[in-house]
PDB file of C-alpha atoms and ligand atoms in Angstrom:
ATOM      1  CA  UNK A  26     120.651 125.062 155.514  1.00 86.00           C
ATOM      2  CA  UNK A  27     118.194 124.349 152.765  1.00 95.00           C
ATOM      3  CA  UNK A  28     116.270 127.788 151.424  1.00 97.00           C
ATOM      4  CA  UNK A  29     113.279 125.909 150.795  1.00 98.00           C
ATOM      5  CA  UNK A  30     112.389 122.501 151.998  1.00 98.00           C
ATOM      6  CA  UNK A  31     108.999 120.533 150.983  1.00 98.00           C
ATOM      7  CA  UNK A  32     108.066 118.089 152.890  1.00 98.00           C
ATOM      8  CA  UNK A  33     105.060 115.669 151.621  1.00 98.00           C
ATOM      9  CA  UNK A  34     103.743 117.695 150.338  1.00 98.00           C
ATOM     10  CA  UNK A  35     100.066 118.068 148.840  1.00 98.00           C
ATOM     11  CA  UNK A  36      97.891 120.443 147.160  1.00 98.00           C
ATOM     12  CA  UNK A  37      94.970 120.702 145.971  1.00 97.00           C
ATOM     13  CA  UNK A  38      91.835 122.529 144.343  1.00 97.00           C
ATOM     14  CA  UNK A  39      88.245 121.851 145.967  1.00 94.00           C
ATOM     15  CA  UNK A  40      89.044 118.563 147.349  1.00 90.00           C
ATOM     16  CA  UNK A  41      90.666 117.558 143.909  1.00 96.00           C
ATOM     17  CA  UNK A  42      94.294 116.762 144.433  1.00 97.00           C
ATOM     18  CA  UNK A  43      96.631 117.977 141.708  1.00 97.00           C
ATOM     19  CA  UNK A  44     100.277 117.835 143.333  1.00 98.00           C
ATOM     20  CA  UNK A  45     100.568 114.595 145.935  1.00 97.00           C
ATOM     21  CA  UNK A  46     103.173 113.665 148.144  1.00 98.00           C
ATOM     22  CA  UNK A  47     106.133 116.062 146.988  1.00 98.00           C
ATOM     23  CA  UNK A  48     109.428 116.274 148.611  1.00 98.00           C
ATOM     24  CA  UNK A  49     112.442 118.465 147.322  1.00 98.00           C
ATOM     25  CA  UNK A  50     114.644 121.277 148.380  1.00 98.00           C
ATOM     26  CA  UNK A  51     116.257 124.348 147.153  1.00 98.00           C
ATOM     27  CA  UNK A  52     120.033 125.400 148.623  1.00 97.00           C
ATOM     28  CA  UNK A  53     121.655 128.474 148.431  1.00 95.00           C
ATOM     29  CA  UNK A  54     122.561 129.635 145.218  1.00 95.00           C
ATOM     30  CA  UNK A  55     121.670 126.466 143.530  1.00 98.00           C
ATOM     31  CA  UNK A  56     119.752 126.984 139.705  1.00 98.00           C
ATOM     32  CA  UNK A  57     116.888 124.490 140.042  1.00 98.00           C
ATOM     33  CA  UNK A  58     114.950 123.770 136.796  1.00 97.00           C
ATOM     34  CA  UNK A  59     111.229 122.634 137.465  1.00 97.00           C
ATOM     35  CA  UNK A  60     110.116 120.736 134.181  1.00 96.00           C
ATOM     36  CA  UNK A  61     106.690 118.491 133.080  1.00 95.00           C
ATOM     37  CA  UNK A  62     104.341 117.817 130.928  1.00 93.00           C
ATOM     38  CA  UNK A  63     101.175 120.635 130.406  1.00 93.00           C
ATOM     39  CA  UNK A  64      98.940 119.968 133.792  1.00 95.00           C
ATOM     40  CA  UNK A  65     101.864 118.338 135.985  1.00 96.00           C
ATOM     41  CA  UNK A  66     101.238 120.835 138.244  1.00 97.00           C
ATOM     42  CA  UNK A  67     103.965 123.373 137.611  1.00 96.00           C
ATOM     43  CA  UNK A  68     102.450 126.546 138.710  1.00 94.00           C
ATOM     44  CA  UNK A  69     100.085 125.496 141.152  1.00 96.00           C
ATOM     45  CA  UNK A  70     103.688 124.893 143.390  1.00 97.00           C
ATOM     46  CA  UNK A  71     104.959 127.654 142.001  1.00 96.00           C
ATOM     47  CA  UNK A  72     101.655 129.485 143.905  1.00 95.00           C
ATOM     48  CA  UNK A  73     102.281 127.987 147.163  1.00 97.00           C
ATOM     49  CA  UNK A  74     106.083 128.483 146.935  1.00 96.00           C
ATOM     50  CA  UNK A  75     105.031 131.842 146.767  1.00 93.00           C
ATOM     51  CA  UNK A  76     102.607 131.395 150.014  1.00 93.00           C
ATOM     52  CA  UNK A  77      99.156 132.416 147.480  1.00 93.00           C
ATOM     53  CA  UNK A  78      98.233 128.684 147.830  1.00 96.00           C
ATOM     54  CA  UNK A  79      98.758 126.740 151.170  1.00 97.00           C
ATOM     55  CA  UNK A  80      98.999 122.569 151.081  1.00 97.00           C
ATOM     56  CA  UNK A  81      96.429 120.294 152.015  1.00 97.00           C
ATOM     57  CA  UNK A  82      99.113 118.490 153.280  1.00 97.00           C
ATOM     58  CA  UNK A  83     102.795 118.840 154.351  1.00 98.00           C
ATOM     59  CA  UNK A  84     105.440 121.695 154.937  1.00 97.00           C
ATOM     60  CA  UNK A  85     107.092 124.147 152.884  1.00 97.00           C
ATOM     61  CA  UNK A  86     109.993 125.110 154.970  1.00 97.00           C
ATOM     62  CA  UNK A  87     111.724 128.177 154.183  1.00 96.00           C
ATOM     63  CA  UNK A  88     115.870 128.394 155.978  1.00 95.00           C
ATOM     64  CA  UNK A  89     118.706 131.063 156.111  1.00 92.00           C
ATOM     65  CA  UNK A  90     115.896 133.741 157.022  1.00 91.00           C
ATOM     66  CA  UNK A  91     114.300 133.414 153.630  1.00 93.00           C
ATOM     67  CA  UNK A  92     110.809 135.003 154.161  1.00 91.00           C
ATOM     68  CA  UNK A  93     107.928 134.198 151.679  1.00 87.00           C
ATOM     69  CA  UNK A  94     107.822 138.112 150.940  1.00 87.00           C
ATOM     70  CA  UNK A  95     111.212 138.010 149.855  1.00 91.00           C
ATOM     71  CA  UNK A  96     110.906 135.689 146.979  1.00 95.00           C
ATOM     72  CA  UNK A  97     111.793 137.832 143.916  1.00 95.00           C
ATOM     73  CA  UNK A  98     109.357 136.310 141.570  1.00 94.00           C
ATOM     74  CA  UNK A  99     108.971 137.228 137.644  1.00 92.00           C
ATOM     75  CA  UNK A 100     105.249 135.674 136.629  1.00 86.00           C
ATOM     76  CA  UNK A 101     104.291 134.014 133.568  1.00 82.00           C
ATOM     77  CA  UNK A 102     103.859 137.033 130.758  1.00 74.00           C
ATOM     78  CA  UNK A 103      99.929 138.335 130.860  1.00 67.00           C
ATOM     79  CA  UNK A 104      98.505 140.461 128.485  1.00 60.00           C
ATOM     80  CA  UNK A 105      97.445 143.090 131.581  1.00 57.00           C
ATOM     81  CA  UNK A 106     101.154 143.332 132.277  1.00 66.00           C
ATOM     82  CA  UNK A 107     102.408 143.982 128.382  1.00 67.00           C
ATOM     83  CA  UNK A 108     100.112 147.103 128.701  1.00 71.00           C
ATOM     84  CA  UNK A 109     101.218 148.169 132.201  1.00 74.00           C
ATOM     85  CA  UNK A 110     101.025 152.023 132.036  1.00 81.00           C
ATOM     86  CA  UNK A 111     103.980 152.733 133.559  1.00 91.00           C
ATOM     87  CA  UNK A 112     107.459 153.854 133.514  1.00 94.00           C
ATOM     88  CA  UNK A 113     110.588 151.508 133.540  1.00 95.00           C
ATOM     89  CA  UNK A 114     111.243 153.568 136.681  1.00 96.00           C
ATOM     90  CA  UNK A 115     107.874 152.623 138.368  1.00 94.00           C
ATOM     91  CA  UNK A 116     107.792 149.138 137.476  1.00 93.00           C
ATOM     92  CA  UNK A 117     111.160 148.435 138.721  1.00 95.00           C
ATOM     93  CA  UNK A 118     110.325 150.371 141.975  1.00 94.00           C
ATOM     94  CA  UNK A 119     107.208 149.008 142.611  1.00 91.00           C
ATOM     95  CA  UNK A 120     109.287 145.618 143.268  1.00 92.00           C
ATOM     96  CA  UNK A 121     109.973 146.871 146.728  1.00 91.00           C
ATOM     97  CA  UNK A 122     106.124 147.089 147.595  1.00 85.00           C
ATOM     98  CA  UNK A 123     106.528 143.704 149.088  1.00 76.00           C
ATOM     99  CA  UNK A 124     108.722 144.327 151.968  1.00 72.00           C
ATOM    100  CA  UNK A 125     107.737 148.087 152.396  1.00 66.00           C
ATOM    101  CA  UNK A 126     105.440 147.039 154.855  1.00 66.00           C
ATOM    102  CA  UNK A 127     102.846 149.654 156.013  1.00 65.00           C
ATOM    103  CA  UNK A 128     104.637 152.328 155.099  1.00 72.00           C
ATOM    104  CA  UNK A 129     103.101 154.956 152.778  1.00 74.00           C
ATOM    105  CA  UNK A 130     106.577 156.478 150.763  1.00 84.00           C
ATOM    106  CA  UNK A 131     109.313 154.327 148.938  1.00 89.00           C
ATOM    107  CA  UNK A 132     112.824 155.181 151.028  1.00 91.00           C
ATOM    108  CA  UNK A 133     115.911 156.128 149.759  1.00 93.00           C
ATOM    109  CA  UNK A 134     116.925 152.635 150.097  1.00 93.00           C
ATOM    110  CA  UNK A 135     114.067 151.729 147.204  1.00 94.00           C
ATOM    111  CA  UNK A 136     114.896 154.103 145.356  1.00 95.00           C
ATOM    112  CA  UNK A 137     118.568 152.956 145.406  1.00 96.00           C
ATOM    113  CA  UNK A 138     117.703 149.767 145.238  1.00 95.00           C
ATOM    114  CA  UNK A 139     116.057 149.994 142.067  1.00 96.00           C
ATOM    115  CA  UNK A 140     118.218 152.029 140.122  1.00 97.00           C
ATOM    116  CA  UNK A 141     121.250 149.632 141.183  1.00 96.00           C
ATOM    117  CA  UNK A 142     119.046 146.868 139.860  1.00 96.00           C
ATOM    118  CA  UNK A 143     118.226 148.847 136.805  1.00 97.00           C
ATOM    119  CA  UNK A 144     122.082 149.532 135.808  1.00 96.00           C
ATOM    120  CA  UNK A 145     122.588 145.831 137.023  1.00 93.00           C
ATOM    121  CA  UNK A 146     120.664 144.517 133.716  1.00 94.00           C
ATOM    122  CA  UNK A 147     121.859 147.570 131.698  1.00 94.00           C
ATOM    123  CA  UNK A 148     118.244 149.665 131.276  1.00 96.00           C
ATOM    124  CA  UNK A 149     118.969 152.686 133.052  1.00 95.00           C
ATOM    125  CA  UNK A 150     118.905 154.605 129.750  1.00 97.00           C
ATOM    126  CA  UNK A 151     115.026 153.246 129.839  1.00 96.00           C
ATOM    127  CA  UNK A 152     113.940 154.237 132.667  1.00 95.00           C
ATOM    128  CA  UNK A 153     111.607 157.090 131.973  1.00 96.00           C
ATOM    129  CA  UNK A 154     109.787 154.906 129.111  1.00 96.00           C
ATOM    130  CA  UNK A 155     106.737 153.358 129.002  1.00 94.00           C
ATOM    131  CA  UNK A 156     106.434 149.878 130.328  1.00 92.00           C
ATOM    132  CA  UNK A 157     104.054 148.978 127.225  1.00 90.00           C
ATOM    133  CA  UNK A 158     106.379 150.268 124.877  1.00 91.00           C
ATOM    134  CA  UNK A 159     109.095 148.193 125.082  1.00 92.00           C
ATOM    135  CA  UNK A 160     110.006 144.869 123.162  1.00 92.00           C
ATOM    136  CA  UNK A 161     109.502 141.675 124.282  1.00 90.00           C
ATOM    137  CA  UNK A 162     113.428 141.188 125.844  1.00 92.00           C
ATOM    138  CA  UNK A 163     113.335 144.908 127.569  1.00 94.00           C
ATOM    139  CA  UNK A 164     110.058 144.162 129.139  1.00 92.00           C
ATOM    140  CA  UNK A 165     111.751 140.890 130.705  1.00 92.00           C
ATOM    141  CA  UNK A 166     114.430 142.288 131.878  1.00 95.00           C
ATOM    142  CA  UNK A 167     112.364 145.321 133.385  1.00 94.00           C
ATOM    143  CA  UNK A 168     110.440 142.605 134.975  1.00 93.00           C
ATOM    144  CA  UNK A 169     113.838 141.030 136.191  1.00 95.00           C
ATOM    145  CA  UNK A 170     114.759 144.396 137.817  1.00 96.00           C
ATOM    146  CA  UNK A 171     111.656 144.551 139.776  1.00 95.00           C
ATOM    147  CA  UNK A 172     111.628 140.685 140.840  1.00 95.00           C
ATOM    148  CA  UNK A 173     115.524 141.771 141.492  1.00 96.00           C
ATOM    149  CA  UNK A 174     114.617 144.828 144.439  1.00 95.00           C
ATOM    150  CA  UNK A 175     112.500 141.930 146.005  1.00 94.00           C
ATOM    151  CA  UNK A 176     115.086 139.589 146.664  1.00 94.00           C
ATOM    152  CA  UNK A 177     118.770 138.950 148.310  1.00 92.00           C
ATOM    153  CA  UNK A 178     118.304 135.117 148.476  1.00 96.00           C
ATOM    154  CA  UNK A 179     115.551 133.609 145.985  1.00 97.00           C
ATOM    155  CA  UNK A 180     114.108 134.229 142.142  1.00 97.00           C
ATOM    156  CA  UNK A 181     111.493 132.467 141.247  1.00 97.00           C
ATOM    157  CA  UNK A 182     110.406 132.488 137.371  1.00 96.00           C
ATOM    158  CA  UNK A 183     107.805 131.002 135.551  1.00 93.00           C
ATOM    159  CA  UNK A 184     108.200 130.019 131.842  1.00 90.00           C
ATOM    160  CA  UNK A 185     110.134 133.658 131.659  1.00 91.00           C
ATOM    161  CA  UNK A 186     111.480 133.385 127.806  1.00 90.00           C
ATOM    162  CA  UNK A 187     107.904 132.527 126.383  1.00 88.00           C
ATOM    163  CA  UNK A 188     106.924 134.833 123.069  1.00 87.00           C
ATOM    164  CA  UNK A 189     110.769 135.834 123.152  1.00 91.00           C
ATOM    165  CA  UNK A 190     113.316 135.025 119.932  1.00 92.00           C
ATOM    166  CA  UNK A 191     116.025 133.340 120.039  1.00 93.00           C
ATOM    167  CA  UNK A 192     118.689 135.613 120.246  1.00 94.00           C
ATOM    168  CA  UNK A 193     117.092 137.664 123.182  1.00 93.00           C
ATOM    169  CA  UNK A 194     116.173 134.614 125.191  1.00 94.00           C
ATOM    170  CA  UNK A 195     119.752 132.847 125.006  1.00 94.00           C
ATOM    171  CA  UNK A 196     120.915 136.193 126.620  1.00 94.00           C
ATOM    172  CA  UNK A 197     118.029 136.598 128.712  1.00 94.00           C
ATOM    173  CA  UNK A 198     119.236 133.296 129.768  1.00 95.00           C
ATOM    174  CA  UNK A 199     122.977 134.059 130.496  1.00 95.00           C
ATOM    175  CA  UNK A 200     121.783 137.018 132.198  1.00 94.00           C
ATOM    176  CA  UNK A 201     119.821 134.066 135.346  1.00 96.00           C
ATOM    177  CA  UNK A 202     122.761 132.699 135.294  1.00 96.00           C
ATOM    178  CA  UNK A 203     124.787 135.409 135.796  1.00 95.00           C
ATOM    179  CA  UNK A 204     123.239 136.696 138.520  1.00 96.00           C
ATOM    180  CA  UNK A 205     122.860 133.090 140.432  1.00 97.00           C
ATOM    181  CA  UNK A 206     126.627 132.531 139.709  1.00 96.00           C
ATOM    182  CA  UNK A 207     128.022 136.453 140.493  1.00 94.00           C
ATOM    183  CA  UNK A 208     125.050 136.922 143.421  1.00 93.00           C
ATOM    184  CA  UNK A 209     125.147 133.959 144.646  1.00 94.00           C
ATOM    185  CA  UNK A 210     121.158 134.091 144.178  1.00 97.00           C
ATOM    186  CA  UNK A 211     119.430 130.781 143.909  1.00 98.00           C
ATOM    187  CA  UNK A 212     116.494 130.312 140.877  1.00 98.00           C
ATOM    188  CA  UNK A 213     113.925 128.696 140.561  1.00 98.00           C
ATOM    189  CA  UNK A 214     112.711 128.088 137.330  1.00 97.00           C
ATOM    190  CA  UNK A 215     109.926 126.857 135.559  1.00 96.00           C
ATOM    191  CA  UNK A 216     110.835 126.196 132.200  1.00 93.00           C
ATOM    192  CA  UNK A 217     110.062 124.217 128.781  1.00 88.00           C
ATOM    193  CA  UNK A 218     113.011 125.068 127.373  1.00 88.00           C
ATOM    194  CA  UNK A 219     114.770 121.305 127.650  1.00 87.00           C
ATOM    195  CA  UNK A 220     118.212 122.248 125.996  1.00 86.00           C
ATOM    196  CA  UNK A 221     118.755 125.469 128.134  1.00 89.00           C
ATOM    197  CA  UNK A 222     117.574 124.008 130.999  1.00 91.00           C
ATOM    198  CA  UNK A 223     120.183 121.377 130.794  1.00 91.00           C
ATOM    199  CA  UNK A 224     123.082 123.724 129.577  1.00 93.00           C
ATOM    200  CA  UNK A 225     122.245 125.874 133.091  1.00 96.00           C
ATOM    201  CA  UNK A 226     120.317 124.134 135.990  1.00 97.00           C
ATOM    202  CA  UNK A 227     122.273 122.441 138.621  1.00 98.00           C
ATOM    203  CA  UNK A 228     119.423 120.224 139.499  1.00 98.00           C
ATOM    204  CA  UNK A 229     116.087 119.375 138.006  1.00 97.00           C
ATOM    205  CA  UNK A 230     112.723 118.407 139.442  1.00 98.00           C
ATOM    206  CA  UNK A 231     110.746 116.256 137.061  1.00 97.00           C
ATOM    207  CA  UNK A 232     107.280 116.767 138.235  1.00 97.00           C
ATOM    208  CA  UNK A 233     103.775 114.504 137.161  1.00 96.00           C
ATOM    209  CA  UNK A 234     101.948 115.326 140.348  1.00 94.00           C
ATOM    210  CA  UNK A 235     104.401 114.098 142.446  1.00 96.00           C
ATOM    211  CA  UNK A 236     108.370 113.776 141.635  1.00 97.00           C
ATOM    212  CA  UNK A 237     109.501 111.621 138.606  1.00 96.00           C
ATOM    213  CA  UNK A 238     113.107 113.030 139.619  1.00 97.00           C
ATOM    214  CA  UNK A 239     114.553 115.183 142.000  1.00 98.00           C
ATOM    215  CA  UNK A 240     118.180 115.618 141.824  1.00 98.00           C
ATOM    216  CA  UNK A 241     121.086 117.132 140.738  1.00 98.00           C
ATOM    217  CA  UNK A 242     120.857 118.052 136.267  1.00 97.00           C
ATOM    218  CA  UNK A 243     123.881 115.770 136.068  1.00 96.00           C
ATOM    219  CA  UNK A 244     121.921 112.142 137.670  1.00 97.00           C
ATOM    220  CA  UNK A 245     119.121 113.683 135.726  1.00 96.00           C
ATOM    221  CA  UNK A 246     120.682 113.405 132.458  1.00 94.00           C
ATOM    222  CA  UNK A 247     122.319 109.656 133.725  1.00 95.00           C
ATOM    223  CA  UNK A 248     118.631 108.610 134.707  1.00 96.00           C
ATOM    224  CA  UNK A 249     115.878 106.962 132.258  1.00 95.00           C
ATOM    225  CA  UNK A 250     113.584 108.865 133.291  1.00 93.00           C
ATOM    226  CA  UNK A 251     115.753 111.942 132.385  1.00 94.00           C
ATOM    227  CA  UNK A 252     116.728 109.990 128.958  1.00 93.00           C
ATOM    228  CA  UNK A 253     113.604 109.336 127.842  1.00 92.00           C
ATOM    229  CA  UNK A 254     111.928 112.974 128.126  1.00 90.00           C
ATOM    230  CA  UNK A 255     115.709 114.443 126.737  1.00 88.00           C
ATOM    231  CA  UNK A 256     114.903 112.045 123.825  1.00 86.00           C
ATOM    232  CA  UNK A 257     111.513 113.362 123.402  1.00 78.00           C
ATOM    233  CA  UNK A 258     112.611 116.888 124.332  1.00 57.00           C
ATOM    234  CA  UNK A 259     111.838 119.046 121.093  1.00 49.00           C
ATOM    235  CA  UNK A 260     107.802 117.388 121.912  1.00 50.00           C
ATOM    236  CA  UNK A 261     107.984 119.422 125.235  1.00 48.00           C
ATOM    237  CA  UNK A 262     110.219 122.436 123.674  1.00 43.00           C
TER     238      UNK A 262
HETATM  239  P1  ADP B 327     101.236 123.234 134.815  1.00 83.51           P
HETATM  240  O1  ADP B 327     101.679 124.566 135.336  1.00 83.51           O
HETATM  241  O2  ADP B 327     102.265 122.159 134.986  1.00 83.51           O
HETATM  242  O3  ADP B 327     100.732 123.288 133.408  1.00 83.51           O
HETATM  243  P2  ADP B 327      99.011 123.577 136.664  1.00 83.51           P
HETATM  244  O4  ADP B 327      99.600 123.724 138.007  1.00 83.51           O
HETATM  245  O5  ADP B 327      98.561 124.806 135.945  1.00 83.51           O
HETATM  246  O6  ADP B 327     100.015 122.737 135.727  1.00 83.51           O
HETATM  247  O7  ADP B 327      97.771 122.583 136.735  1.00 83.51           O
HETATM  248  C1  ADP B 327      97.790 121.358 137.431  1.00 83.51           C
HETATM  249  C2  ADP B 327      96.381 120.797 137.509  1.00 83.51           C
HETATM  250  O8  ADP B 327      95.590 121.634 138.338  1.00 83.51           O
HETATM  251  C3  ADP B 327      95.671 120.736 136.173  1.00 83.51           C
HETATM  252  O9  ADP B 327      94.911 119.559 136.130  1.00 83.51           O
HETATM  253  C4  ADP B 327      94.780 121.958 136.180  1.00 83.51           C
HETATM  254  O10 ADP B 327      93.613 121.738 135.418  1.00 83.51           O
HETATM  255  C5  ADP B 327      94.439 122.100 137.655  1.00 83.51           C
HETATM  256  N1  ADP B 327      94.210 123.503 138.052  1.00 83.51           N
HETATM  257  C6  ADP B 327      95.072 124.542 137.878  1.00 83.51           C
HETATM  258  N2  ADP B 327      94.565 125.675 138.385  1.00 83.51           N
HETATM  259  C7  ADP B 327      93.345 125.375 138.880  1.00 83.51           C
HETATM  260  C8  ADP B 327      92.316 126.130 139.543  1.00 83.51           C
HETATM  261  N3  ADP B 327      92.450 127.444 139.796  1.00 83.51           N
HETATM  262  N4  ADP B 327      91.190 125.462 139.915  1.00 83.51           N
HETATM  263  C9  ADP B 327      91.047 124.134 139.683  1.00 83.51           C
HETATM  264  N5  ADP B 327      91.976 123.369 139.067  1.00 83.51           N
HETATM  265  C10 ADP B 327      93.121 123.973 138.676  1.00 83.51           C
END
């Protein structure tokens, strides 16, 4: 059973339809790439993946007891977030806000939760730093940890190597697909990153409002659709 399934589906801003008629589906431990031009509509499905933005139109199902608030999701980088004043600790923790519920005090489970996520991606030694202190690669993988204590199932990242160098986003990369292969967690990516996406996705939706492709990365790469933006790749890089 499919973790997410979209059916037809549409969304839009004050009556002004930006994704239309959009069908794909995300399986268990699969490593889907979502890729497009500037304005395709990227993170707007990103939003309703998320539940923030419900469609005009169609269904977003969500299988194997996948619940909207379990969706461990790493946002775009903001400038508010670079200067969280925090610690490693907190940020991490504050990842299991979303299924806390109504209760007023992390649990022992949290707390476990986010130190095993911590030594997971190797920044326990951080943890009582300053969020805004870090570099660029630390901060992600903080960030990772956090969108980590949210999740068994699902991550969902948007554009998550932006402003990093090379060195630290190849690893940040091998450290997704780590996790999806060892965890068995599925990703979700958005990403303009043509060459890693192809080294790592399993399949790739190709999205200009509605689906140019939705597949697995190999058809993708057989397709013209998929040949013709891999030719024009370092454009979109
Ligand atoms: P991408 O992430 O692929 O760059 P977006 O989802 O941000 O694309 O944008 C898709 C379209 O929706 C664009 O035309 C954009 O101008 C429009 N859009 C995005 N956010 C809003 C918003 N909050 N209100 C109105 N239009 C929006």
């Amino acid at each position: 059973m499919a973790l997410i399934k979209c059916e037809n589906i549409s969304i839009a801003y004050e009556g002004q339809t930006v994704v239309h008629d959009l069908s794909f589906e995300v399986g268990q431990a699969d490593y889907l790439c979502i890729i497009g031009e500037n304005g395709s509509g990227k993170s707007t499905l990103v939003k309703s993946l998320l539940g923030l933005k419900a469609p005009a139109k169609g269904k977003i199902i969500l299988g194997d007891g996948l619940k909207q608030n379990e969706i461990g999701y790493l946002p775009q980088q903001t400038d508010v977030q670079k200067d969280f004043p925090a610690s490693v600790y907190e940020v991490v923790l504050s990842g299991r806000l979303n299924s806390r519920g109504f209760r007023p005090f992390y649990t022992a489970t949290d707390k476990e939760k986010a130190r095993e996520n911590m030594e997971l991606l190797g920044i326990q030694d951080l943890e009582r730093q300053c969020f805004r202190d870090l570099s660029g690669g630390q901060k992600q993988r903080v960030l990772l940890a956090r969108a980590l204590c949210a999740t068994k199932k699902l991550l969902l990242l948007d554009e998550p190597v932006t402003g990093l160098d090379p060195i630290v986003t190849q690893e940040f990369y091998q450290l997704i697909n780590e996790i999806n292969k060892k965890s068995g967690i599925a990703v979700v990516m958005v990403s303009h990153d043509i060459e890693s996406t192809m080294a790592y996705a399993s399949h790739i939706l190709h999205l200009q409002e509605t689906a140019l492709f939705f597949g697995s990365a190999m058809d993708y790469q057989r397709s013209e659709i998929g040949q013709a933006f891999l030719r024009g790749g370092e454009h979109h890089a």
